[in-house]
Amino acid sequence: MFPNGCRAPPWRQVHGEICYLVIKPHDTDPLYITCSTAGVFLNGGQLKGKEIDYERKSNLYKDIVTFLRERSPRFVENMAKQEYSFFKEPAHENYQHVEDAEIFGQSQSFHEFRRMTVCGRGKSSSLGSPGQRLKPCMKWKNSELSASQRPKSSSDKSPKKDSEEEGKSSTVSLTTKKKASGKSKTVKIQEASKCKASSSPEDVGESSSETDEDEQPLRRQEGSTDLSAEYWGVQKLAKYVKGGDPTATVIALCSMRDLNLSQETCQLAIKDTGCLEVLINLLDTEEIKCQTGSLKILKEISQNVLIRHAIADLGGLEIMVKILDSPDTDLKCLAAETIANVARFKRARKTVRQHGGIKRLVELLESISVGSSCQAKDTETARCGALALWSCSRSTKNKKAIRKAGGIPLLARWLKCSHTSILVPIVGTLQECASEPSYRLAIRTEGMIENLVKNLSSENEELQMHCASAIFKCAEDEEIRDLVRKHEGLQPLSVLLDNSENKQLLAAVTGAIWKCAISRENVLKFQEYKTVETLVTLLTDQPEEVLINVIGALGECCQEEENRSTIRKCGGIAPIVKLLSATNQALLVNVNKAVGGCAMEPENMLVIDSLDGVRLLWSLLKNPNPEVQASAAWALCPCVENAKNSGEMVRSFVGGLELIVNLLKSKDKEVLTSVCAAIANIAKDQENLAVMTDHGVVPLLSKLANTNNNKLRRHLAEAIAHCCMWGSNRVAFGETKAVAPLARYLKAKDPLVHRATALALYQLSEDPNNCVIMHENGVVKLLLAMVGSTDDALQEAAAGCIANIRRLALATEKAKYG
């Protein structure tokens, strides 16, 4: 390896996966070299005493031969005289099995191995003749040999003291002195293979609506081999953390904190050197300073997804949960913050719950001084507890555990605090839990809506976002929508629409407006604040998350005639119709509703028809999603009703009538209801009714008659009433046994069902056989009560049906008795 131009290295130091060499070429000064799995480079050399400056002072070379060729001209010259080839592999050789070569660390590169075998050539008979060239076996790559198996060579004559220090620094046990007992105790590092969590499927309750990490993180990608100075800094400190006494360990931890732990290089260096296992084991000691230092480092590096999973695998969460019982407040805060970072995936959240962590975290929220006068120390403790609960609350089972542990009243108390630092995690936890009906009830009864509305005017955008998101989820309930309006929360929501740069905030605000707009009183308030005009401006160049909410809000606002005109005047119909070509299912459902709402206005319908909006709606009936099918069918109802020449327009859609009749075979109640409503409108045109009759609309409608769903009953009765207008359809409905079930609809409590049923029975009563069936099912008595109704349509239909039944009875008596 060092032909004539270089002497073999007089000493060597091994540390982890790194070998430090000193090479003395005849034509240059001594070269202090670091050889690692990453490559070879020149370090800072020997300092005072025996210390070595391990920082890289040159470029990184792939092997030591390449390094020496760049540094020593004499080396290159002498290499040219040698018969030995360093760069070409032989075509065929008999290689000796290398069982007694030396390996440093866990892996060894090909070039490092070749350096060692050539360096020892001639020193040991087991290495073959001088002319023989050795090739490493791939089985060596991850093997480890004991000191007794290492070959003795001239390059291995390091002082005995160095060898002892080397062995001490690479040990896997940590000796710490515990103050309680006064005795030295060895804390064994936990092996990852033993601490691995079970691979059994996660509980159903561990799911979350939030974006969650994968259970198994992706392996890090191998980047450049040029490692940073921080990486080597961690390498040097690792041996003191591993093998030092408590004082040395604390100093090493402090030094490690001085590094930039936010860099991924440092985070992964701690993991690669085995230091992460030691940090976790330090948590299980009684040395408060060691625990504190370890937690401060773990809190920083657990921002990395790989580190989070490694901490969970090594049992770190269980120890941190125990620390939550510590009398040291600062230690509890650090543990809670670290749990908040780690518990971002399902398995970690489950671990915290199963080891009693939820109850302990809720206890951190308990404080004597809550409110505007709360102490800073109490606020910090509660903040850390709330951060951890926020991460854990993404699990359904953890939400229940927080409620059972008495977390709701404590969250309500801290919501009154004026400190933004505590309000963000508190509101964040509430908005996660608001997806549960029990929490929405508690938020209403505990009076939290007032504080959520108040914080919408905060200067902190993150707090505003979480408050809006909480209102978004809570406003599913009508009482909460009314409370938002009562506490004047609609105006600040409208004002926040102007902040269109922050997309997360915009998504939360538009979502809150959408749900609040379900109540008509709120829609009238939004009209005052010109909210509809602002929403129209957000129909373009927005992410889908925002568009879904904006379209949803406009769809609700369209229920008011004034807003339908406003959307048209602001140019909103065209971008809404354009979104009918989207692929997002949730977006399509809201777009269909918005188009249907706009189509209630005849002038809007002209614009929709000119943009081919009806054809796009009809095509969505083929969508496999039942919600999209139902919303498209509902939207077609006002389109068919308000379009000019609607009958001809419907017939122009090739296969359209057959498609909508076949949807009566659906198993989804909402699809069936919406299709019946659409058929009722389409059947007003005689030609379209004739086509639908040919496609078997009568027997399909009759099959649906035996239903208890009042909404379906209403629209089914309307469809039957209109379908009776063609040919012998009245007789066909009687033959398919649709009359008797319809008679039972009159016993329902919904007046809209009564009206539609009376209209259907009136049309069916034109057939004598149907009148007999109605009379047998006691419809006369029920219809008599409805003749006095204030609803003119119901009154006339009931009277007409009774008249037909009575007329048939008189004709029968006359025929019988003459």
mmCIF file with all atom_site columns, N, CA, C and O in Angstrom, residues 93-135:
data_model
loop_
_atom_site.group_PDB
_atom_site.id
_atom_site.type_symbol
_atom_site.label_atom_id
_atom_site.label_alt_id
_atom_site.label_comp_id
_atom_site.label_asym_id
_atom_site.label_entity_id
_atom_site.label_seq_id
_atom_site.pdbx_PDB_ins_code
_atom_site.Cartn_x
_atom_site.Cartn_y
_atom_site.Cartn_z
_atom_site.occupancy
_atom_site.B_iso_or_equiv
_atom_site.pdbx_formal_charge
_atom_site.auth_seq_id
_atom_site.auth_comp_id
_atom_site.auth_asym_id
_atom_site.auth_atom_id
_atom_site.pdbx_PDB_model_num
ATOM 1   N N  . GLU A 1 93  ? -9.160  -15.095 -10.306 1.00 0.00 ? 93  GLU A N  1
ATOM 2   C CA . GLU A 1 93  ? -8.190  -15.302 -9.239  1.00 0.00 ? 93  GLU A CA 1
ATOM 3   C C  . GLU A 1 93  ? -8.785  -16.271 -8.229  1.00 0.00 ? 93  GLU A C  1
ATOM 4   O O  . GLU A 1 93  ? -10.003 -16.368 -8.084  1.00 0.00 ? 93  GLU A O  1
ATOM 5   N N  . ASN A 1 94  ? -7.897  -16.969 -7.535  1.00 0.00 ? 94  ASN A N  1
ATOM 6   C CA . ASN A 1 94  ? -8.335  -17.776 -6.396  1.00 0.00 ? 94  ASN A CA 1
ATOM 7   C C  . ASN A 1 94  ? -8.124  -16.959 -5.134  1.00 0.00 ? 94  ASN A C  1
ATOM 8   O O  . ASN A 1 94  ? -6.996  -16.662 -4.767  1.00 0.00 ? 94  ASN A O  1
ATOM 9   N N  . TYR A 1 95  ? -9.213  -16.559 -4.500  1.00 0.00 ? 95  TYR A N  1
ATOM 10  C CA . TYR A 1 95  ? -9.107  -15.671 -3.356  1.00 0.00 ? 95  TYR A CA 1
ATOM 11  C C  . TYR A 1 95  ? -9.242  -16.462 -2.064  1.00 0.00 ? 95  TYR A C  1
ATOM 12  O O  . TYR A 1 95  ? -10.065 -17.372 -1.955  1.00 0.00 ? 95  TYR A O  1
ATOM 13  N N  . GLN A 1 96  ? -8.451  -16.057 -1.132  1.00 0.00 ? 96  GLN A N  1
ATOM 14  C CA . GLN A 1 96  ? -8.490  -16.710 0.169   1.00 0.00 ? 96  GLN A CA 1
ATOM 15  C C  . GLN A 1 96  ? -9.653  -16.161 0.983   1.00 0.00 ? 96  GLN A C  1
ATOM 16  O O  . GLN A 1 96  ? -9.964  -14.992 0.920   1.00 0.00 ? 96  GLN A O  1
ATOM 17  N N  . HIS A 1 97  ? -10.310 -17.038 1.749   1.00 0.00 ? 97  HIS A N  1
ATOM 18  C CA . HIS A 1 97  ? -11.413 -16.576 2.592   1.00 0.00 ? 97  HIS A CA 1
ATOM 19  C C  . HIS A 1 97  ? -10.868 -15.693 3.707   1.00 0.00 ? 97  HIS A C  1
ATOM 20  O O  . HIS A 1 97  ? -9.995  -16.081 4.457   1.00 0.00 ? 97  HIS A O  1
ATOM 21  N N  . VAL A 1 98  ? -11.402 -14.486 3.825   1.00 0.00 ? 98  VAL A N  1
ATOM 22  C CA . VAL A 1 98  ? -10.814 -13.492 4.719   1.00 0.00 ? 98  VAL A CA 1
ATOM 23  C C  . VAL A 1 98  ? -11.527 -13.510 6.064   1.00 0.00 ? 98  VAL A C  1
ATOM 24  O O  . VAL A 1 98  ? -12.412 -12.731 6.314   1.00 0.00 ? 98  VAL A O  1
ATOM 25  N N  . GLU A 1 99  ? -11.109 -14.384 6.913   1.00 0.00 ? 99  GLU A N  1
ATOM 26  C CA . GLU A 1 99  ? -11.752 -14.476 8.215   1.00 0.00 ? 99  GLU A CA 1
ATOM 27  C C  . GLU A 1 99  ? -10.967 -13.786 9.311   1.00 0.00 ? 99  GLU A C  1
ATOM 28  O O  . GLU A 1 99  ? -11.431 -13.686 10.423  1.00 0.00 ? 99  GLU A O  1
ATOM 29  N N  . ASP A 1 100 ? -9.732  -13.371 8.999   1.00 0.00 ? 100 ASP A N  1
ATOM 30  C CA . ASP A 1 100 ? -8.934  -12.783 10.063  1.00 0.00 ? 100 ASP A CA 1
ATOM 31  C C  . ASP A 1 100 ? -8.461  -11.392 9.705   1.00 0.00 ? 100 ASP A C  1
ATOM 32  O O  . ASP A 1 100 ? -7.466  -10.920 10.205  1.00 0.00 ? 100 ASP A O  1
ATOM 33  N N  . ALA A 1 101 ? -9.181  -10.725 8.806   1.00 0.00 ? 101 ALA A N  1
ATOM 34  C CA . ALA A 1 101 ? -8.850  -9.334  8.511   1.00 0.00 ? 101 ALA A CA 1
ATOM 35  C C  . ALA A 1 101 ? -9.535  -8.425  9.520   1.00 0.00 ? 101 ALA A C  1
ATOM 36  O O  . ALA A 1 101 ? -10.485 -8.812  10.176  1.00 0.00 ? 101 ALA A O  1
ATOM 37  N N  . GLU A 1 102 ? -9.091  -7.200  9.599   1.00 0.00 ? 102 GLU A N  1
ATOM 38  C CA . GLU A 1 102 ? -9.598  -6.297  10.631  1.00 0.00 ? 102 GLU A CA 1
ATOM 39  C C  . GLU A 1 102 ? -10.700 -5.413  10.070  1.00 0.00 ? 102 GLU A C  1
ATOM 40  O O  . GLU A 1 102 ? -10.601 -4.918  8.954   1.00 0.00 ? 102 GLU A O  1
ATOM 41  N N  . ILE A 1 103 ? -11.750 -5.253  10.856  1.00 0.00 ? 103 ILE A N  1
ATOM 42  C CA . ILE A 1 103 ? -12.860 -4.404  10.437  1.00 0.00 ? 103 ILE A CA 1
ATOM 43  C C  . ILE A 1 103 ? -13.071 -3.341  11.505  1.00 0.00 ? 103 ILE A C  1
ATOM 44  O O  . ILE A 1 103 ? -13.055 -3.624  12.688  1.00 0.00 ? 103 ILE A O  1
ATOM 45  N N  . PHE A 1 104 ? -13.297 -2.128  11.094  1.00 0.00 ? 104 PHE A N  1
ATOM 46  C CA . PHE A 1 104 ? -13.519 -1.038  12.033  1.00 0.00 ? 104 PHE A CA 1
ATOM 47  C C  . PHE A 1 104 ? -14.983 -0.637  11.944  1.00 0.00 ? 104 PHE A C  1
ATOM 48  O O  . PHE A 1 104 ? -15.467 -0.276  10.896  1.00 0.00 ? 104 PHE A O  1
ATOM 49  N N  . GLY A 1 105 ? -15.726 -0.657  13.074  1.00 0.00 ? 105 GLY A N  1
ATOM 50  C CA . GLY A 1 105 ? -17.119 -0.250  13.085  1.00 0.00 ? 105 GLY A CA 1
ATOM 51  C C  . GLY A 1 105 ? -18.013 -1.338  12.527  1.00 0.00 ? 105 GLY A C  1
ATOM 52  O O  . GLY A 1 105 ? -17.701 -2.507  12.555  1.00 0.00 ? 105 GLY A O  1
ATOM 53  N N  . GLN A 1 106 ? -19.122 -0.945  11.934  1.00 0.00 ? 106 GLN A N  1
ATOM 54  C CA . GLN A 1 106 ? -20.134 -1.874  11.465  1.00 0.00 ? 106 GLN A CA 1
ATOM 55  C C  . GLN A 1 106 ? -20.011 -2.170  9.991   1.00 0.00 ? 106 GLN A C  1
ATOM 56  O O  . GLN A 1 106 ? -20.566 -3.137  9.506   1.00 0.00 ? 106 GLN A O  1
ATOM 57  N N  . SER A 1 107 ? -19.349 -1.358  9.210   1.00 0.00 ? 107 SER A N  1
ATOM 58  C CA . SER A 1 107 ? -19.248 -1.581  7.779   1.00 0.00 ? 107 SER A CA 1
ATOM 59  C C  . SER A 1 107 ? -17.877 -1.183  7.300   1.00 0.00 ? 107 SER A C  1
ATOM 60  O O  . SER A 1 107 ? -17.183 -0.392  7.916   1.00 0.00 ? 107 SER A O  1
ATOM 61  N N  . GLN A 1 108 ? -17.457 -1.730  6.175   1.00 0.00 ? 108 GLN A N  1
ATOM 62  C CA . GLN A 1 108 ? -16.123 -1.442  5.660   1.00 0.00 ? 108 GLN A CA 1
ATOM 63  C C  . GLN A 1 108 ? -16.200 -1.354  4.150   1.00 0.00 ? 108 GLN A C  1
ATOM 64  O O  . GLN A 1 108 ? -16.774 -2.199  3.498   1.00 0.00 ? 108 GLN A O  1
ATOM 65  N N  . SER A 1 109 ? -15.644 -0.306  3.596   1.00 0.00 ? 109 SER A N  1
ATOM 66  C CA . SER A 1 109 ? -15.677 -0.160  2.147   1.00 0.00 ? 109 SER A CA 1
ATOM 67  C C  . SER A 1 109 ? -14.633 -1.056  1.492   1.00 0.00 ? 109 SER A C  1
ATOM 68  O O  . SER A 1 109 ? -13.682 -1.505  2.121   1.00 0.00 ? 109 SER A O  1
ATOM 69  N N  . PHE A 1 110 ? -14.807 -1.267  0.233   1.00 0.00 ? 110 PHE A N  1
ATOM 70  C CA . PHE A 1 110 ? -13.893 -2.115  -0.512  1.00 0.00 ? 110 PHE A CA 1
ATOM 71  C C  . PHE A 1 110 ? -12.470 -1.570  -0.472  1.00 0.00 ? 110 PHE A C  1
ATOM 72  O O  . PHE A 1 110 ? -11.494 -2.287  -0.264  1.00 0.00 ? 110 PHE A O  1
ATOM 73  N N  . HIS A 1 111 ? -12.335 -0.267  -0.635  1.00 0.00 ? 111 HIS A N  1
ATOM 74  C CA . HIS A 1 111 ? -10.996 0.328   -0.690  1.00 0.00 ? 111 HIS A CA 1
ATOM 75  C C  . HIS A 1 111 ? -10.300 0.282   0.660   1.00 0.00 ? 111 HIS A C  1
ATOM 76  O O  . HIS A 1 111 ? -9.086  0.092   0.745   1.00 0.00 ? 111 HIS A O  1
ATOM 77  N N  . GLU A 1 112 ? -11.056 0.442   1.763   1.00 0.00 ? 112 GLU A N  1
ATOM 78  C CA . GLU A 1 112 ? -10.444 0.346   3.084   1.00 0.00 ? 112 GLU A CA 1
ATOM 79  C C  . GLU A 1 112 ? -9.940  -1.067  3.328   1.00 0.00 ? 112 GLU A C  1
ATOM 80  O O  . GLU A 1 112 ? -8.857  -1.279  3.860   1.00 0.00 ? 112 GLU A O  1
ATOM 81  N N  . PHE A 1 113 ? -10.737 -2.048  2.921   1.00 0.00 ? 113 PHE A N  1
ATOM 82  C CA . PHE A 1 113 ? -10.309 -3.423  3.133   1.00 0.00 ? 113 PHE A CA 1
ATOM 83  C C  . PHE A 1 113 ? -9.062  -3.734  2.334   1.00 0.00 ? 113 PHE A C  1
ATOM 84  O O  . PHE A 1 113 ? -8.123  -4.360  2.797   1.00 0.00 ? 113 PHE A O  1
ATOM 85  N N  . ARG A 1 114 ? -8.998  -3.246  1.085   1.00 0.00 ? 114 ARG A N  1
ATOM 86  C CA . ARG A 1 114 ? -7.835  -3.513  0.256   1.00 0.00 ? 114 ARG A CA 1
ATOM 87  C C  . ARG A 1 114 ? -6.592  -2.861  0.838   1.00 0.00 ? 114 ARG A C  1
ATOM 88  O O  . ARG A 1 114 ? -5.490  -3.403  0.794   1.00 0.00 ? 114 ARG A O  1
ATOM 89  N N  . ARG A 1 115 ? -6.792  -1.686  1.458   1.00 0.00 ? 115 ARG A N  1
ATOM 90  C CA . ARG A 1 115 ? -5.658  -1.021  2.083   1.00 0.00 ? 115 ARG A CA 1
ATOM 91  C C  . ARG A 1 115 ? -5.083  -1.863  3.206   1.00 0.00 ? 115 ARG A C  1
ATOM 92  O O  . ARG A 1 115 ? -3.875  -2.034  3.344   1.00 0.00 ? 115 ARG A O  1
ATOM 93  N N  . MET A 1 116 ? -5.943  -2.446  4.017   1.00 0.00 ? 116 MET A N  1
ATOM 94  C CA . MET A 1 116 ? -5.475  -3.229  5.150   1.00 0.00 ? 116 MET A CA 1
ATOM 95  C C  . MET A 1 116 ? -4.784  -4.510  4.708   1.00 0.00 ? 116 MET A C  1
ATOM 96  O O  . MET A 1 116 ? -3.749  -4.881  5.249   1.00 0.00 ? 116 MET A O  1
ATOM 97  N N  . THR A 1 117 ? -5.362  -5.179  3.724   1.00 0.00 ? 117 THR A N  1
ATOM 98  C CA . THR A 1 117 ? -4.778  -6.449  3.314   1.00 0.00 ? 117 THR A CA 1
ATOM 99  C C  . THR A 1 117 ? -3.436  -6.252  2.641   1.00 0.00 ? 117 THR A C  1
ATOM 100 O O  . THR A 1 117 ? -2.494  -7.010  2.842   1.00 0.00 ? 117 THR A O  1
ATOM 101 N N  . VAL A 1 118 ? -3.292  -5.185  1.840   1.00 0.00 ? 118 VAL A N  1
ATOM 102 C CA . VAL A 1 118 ? -2.015  -4.930  1.171   1.00 0.00 ? 118 VAL A CA 1
ATOM 103 C C  . VAL A 1 118 ? -0.982  -4.441  2.161   1.00 0.00 ? 118 VAL A C  1
ATOM 104 O O  . VAL A 1 118 ? 0.196   -4.751  2.095   1.00 0.00 ? 118 VAL A O  1
ATOM 105 N N  . CYS A 1 119 ? -1.441  -3.628  3.140   1.00 0.00 ? 119 CYS A N  1
ATOM 106 C CA . CYS A 1 119 ? -0.515  -3.116  4.148   1.00 0.00 ? 119 CYS A CA 1
ATOM 107 C C  . CYS A 1 119 ? 0.114   -4.261  4.939   1.00 0.00 ? 119 CYS A C  1
ATOM 108 O O  . CYS A 1 119 ? 1.283   -4.233  5.284   1.00 0.00 ? 119 CYS A O  1
ATOM 109 N N  . GLY A 1 120 ? -0.685  -5.307  5.206   1.00 0.00 ? 120 GLY A N  1
ATOM 110 C CA . GLY A 1 120 ? -0.178  -6.431  5.983   1.00 0.00 ? 120 GLY A CA 1
ATOM 111 C C  . GLY A 1 120 ? 0.482   -7.498  5.126   1.00 0.00 ? 120 GLY A C  1
ATOM 112 O O  . GLY A 1 120 ? 0.885   -8.528  5.644   1.00 0.00 ? 120 GLY A O  1
ATOM 113 N N  . ARG A 1 121 ? 0.615   -7.274  3.827   1.00 0.00 ? 121 ARG A N  1
ATOM 114 C CA . ARG A 1 121 ? 1.175   -8.289  2.938   1.00 0.00 ? 121 ARG A CA 1
ATOM 115 C C  . ARG A 1 121 ? 2.628   -8.589  3.294   1.00 0.00 ? 121 ARG A C  1
ATOM 116 O O  . ARG A 1 121 ? 3.433   -7.691  3.476   1.00 0.00 ? 121 ARG A O  1
ATOM 117 N N  . GLY A 1 122 ? 2.958   -9.821  3.397   1.00 0.00 ? 122 GLY A N  1
ATOM 118 C CA . GLY A 1 122 ? 4.319   -10.216 3.762   1.00 0.00 ? 122 GLY A CA 1
ATOM 119 C C  . GLY A 1 122 ? 4.511   -10.354 5.243   1.00 0.00 ? 122 GLY A C  1
ATOM 120 O O  . GLY A 1 122 ? 5.477   -10.935 5.702   1.00 0.00 ? 122 GLY A O  1
ATOM 121 N N  . LYS A 1 123 ? 3.591   -9.797  6.030   1.00 0.00 ? 123 LYS A N  1
ATOM 122 C CA . LYS A 1 123 ? 3.702   -9.889  7.478   1.00 0.00 ? 123 LYS A CA 1
ATOM 123 C C  . LYS A 1 123 ? 3.104   -11.190 7.994   1.00 0.00 ? 123 LYS A C  1
ATOM 124 O O  . LYS A 1 123 ? 3.436   -11.669 9.047   1.00 0.00 ? 123 LYS A O  1
ATOM 125 N N  . SER A 1 124 ? 2.108   -11.702 7.251   1.00 0.00 ? 124 SER A N  1
ATOM 126 C CA . SER A 1 124 ? 1.431   -12.922 7.698   1.00 0.00 ? 124 SER A CA 1
ATOM 127 C C  . SER A 1 124 ? 1.352   -13.888 6.542   1.00 0.00 ? 124 SER A C  1
ATOM 128 O O  . SER A 1 124 ? 1.008   -13.515 5.437   1.00 0.00 ? 124 SER A O  1
ATOM 129 N N  . SER A 1 125 ? 1.683   -15.154 6.829   1.00 0.00 ? 125 SER A N  1
ATOM 130 C CA . SER A 1 125 ? 1.653   -16.154 5.774   1.00 0.00 ? 125 SER A CA 1
ATOM 131 C C  . SER A 1 125 ? 0.246   -16.442 5.303   1.00 0.00 ? 125 SER A C  1
ATOM 132 O O  . SER A 1 125 ? 0.040   -16.906 4.199   1.00 0.00 ? 125 SER A O  1
ATOM 133 N N  . SER A 1 126 ? -0.757  -16.135 6.133   1.00 0.00 ? 126 SER A N  1
ATOM 134 C CA . SER A 1 126 ? -2.141  -16.423 5.767   1.00 0.00 ? 126 SER A CA 1
ATOM 135 C C  . SER A 1 126 ? -2.651  -15.514 4.677   1.00 0.00 ? 126 SER A C  1
ATOM 136 O O  . SER A 1 126 ? -3.688  -15.746 4.099   1.00 0.00 ? 126 SER A O  1
ATOM 137 N N  . LEU A 1 127 ? -1.947  -14.452 4.393   1.00 0.00 ? 127 LEU A N  1
ATOM 138 C CA . LEU A 1 127 ? -2.402  -13.516 3.390   1.00 0.00 ? 127 LEU A CA 1
ATOM 139 C C  . LEU A 1 127 ? -1.871  -13.837 2.016   1.00 0.00 ? 127 LEU A C  1
ATOM 140 O O  . LEU A 1 127 ? -2.110  -13.107 1.063   1.00 0.00 ? 127 LEU A O  1
ATOM 141 N N  . GLY A 1 128 ? -1.137  -14.912 1.849   1.00 0.00 ? 128 GLY A N  1
ATOM 142 C CA . GLY A 1 128 ? -0.717  -15.327 0.515   1.00 0.00 ? 128 GLY A CA 1
ATOM 143 C C  . GLY A 1 128 ? 0.602   -14.722 0.115   1.00 0.00 ? 128 GLY A C  1
ATOM 144 O O  . GLY A 1 128 ? 1.259   -13.989 0.847   1.00 0.00 ? 128 GLY A O  1
ATOM 145 N N  . SER A 1 129 ? 1.003   -15.026 -1.080  1.00 0.00 ? 129 SER A N  1
ATOM 146 C CA . SER A 1 129 ? 2.284   -14.545 -1.623  1.00 0.00 ? 129 SER A CA 1
ATOM 147 C C  . SER A 1 129 ? 2.205   -13.096 -1.987  1.00 0.00 ? 129 SER A C  1
ATOM 148 O O  . SER A 1 129 ? 1.132   -12.540 -2.176  1.00 0.00 ? 129 SER A O  1
ATOM 149 N N  . PRO A 1 130 ? 3.356   -12.427 -2.114  1.00 0.00 ? 130 PRO A N  1
ATOM 150 C CA . PRO A 1 130 ? 3.348   -10.993 -2.432  1.00 0.00 ? 130 PRO A CA 1
ATOM 151 C C  . PRO A 1 130 ? 2.671   -10.681 -3.745  1.00 0.00 ? 130 PRO A C  1
ATOM 152 O O  . PRO A 1 130 ? 2.136   -9.593  -3.921  1.00 0.00 ? 130 PRO A O  1
ATOM 153 N N  . GLY A 1 131 ? 2.711   -11.608 -4.660  1.00 0.00 ? 131 GLY A N  1
ATOM 154 C CA . GLY A 1 131 ? 2.106   -11.314 -5.958  1.00 0.00 ? 131 GLY A CA 1
ATOM 155 C C  . GLY A 1 131 ? 0.611   -11.547 -5.998  1.00 0.00 ? 131 GLY A C  1
ATOM 156 O O  . GLY A 1 131 ? -0.040  -11.224 -6.978  1.00 0.00 ? 131 GLY A O  1
ATOM 157 N N  . GLN A 1 132 ? 0.108   -12.141 -4.942  1.00 0.00 ? 132 GLN A N  1
ATOM 158 C CA . GLN A 1 132 ? -1.320  -12.456 -4.950  1.00 0.00 ? 132 GLN A CA 1
ATOM 159 C C  . GLN A 1 132 ? -2.141  -11.222 -4.594  1.00 0.00 ? 132 GLN A C  1
ATOM 160 O O  . GLN A 1 132 ? -1.829  -10.485 -3.683  1.00 0.00 ? 132 GLN A O  1
ATOM 161 N N  . ARG A 1 133 ? -3.211  -11.009 -5.346  1.00 0.00 ? 133 ARG A N  1
ATOM 162 C CA . ARG A 1 133 ? -4.066  -9.841  -5.101  1.00 0.00 ? 133 ARG A CA 1
ATOM 163 C C  . ARG A 1 133 ? -5.382  -10.301 -4.492  1.00 0.00 ? 133 ARG A C  1
ATOM 164 O O  . ARG A 1 133 ? -6.047  -11.196 -5.018  1.00 0.00 ? 133 ARG A O  1
ATOM 165 N N  . LEU A 1 134 ? -5.727  -9.662  -3.406  1.00 0.00 ? 134 LEU A N  1
ATOM 166 C CA . LEU A 1 134 ? -6.896  -10.110 -2.664  1.00 0.00 ? 134 LEU A CA 1
ATOM 167 C C  . LEU A 1 134 ? -8.140  -9.309  -3.014  1.00 0.00 ? 134 LEU A C  1
ATOM 168 O O  . LEU A 1 134 ? -8.065  -8.131  -3.327  1.00 0.00 ? 134 LEU A O  1
ATOM 169 N N  . LYS A 1 135 ? -9.275  -9.954  -2.939  1.00 0.00 ? 135 LYS A N  1
ATOM 170 C CA . LYS A 1 135 ? -10.566 -9.316  -3.183  1.00 0.00 ? 135 LYS A CA 1
ATOM 171 C C  . LYS A 1 135 ? -11.464 -9.592  -1.982  1.00 0.00 ? 135 LYS A C  1
ATOM 172 O O  . LYS A 1 135 ? -11.560 -10.714 -1.525  1.00 0.00 ? 135 LYS A O  1
#
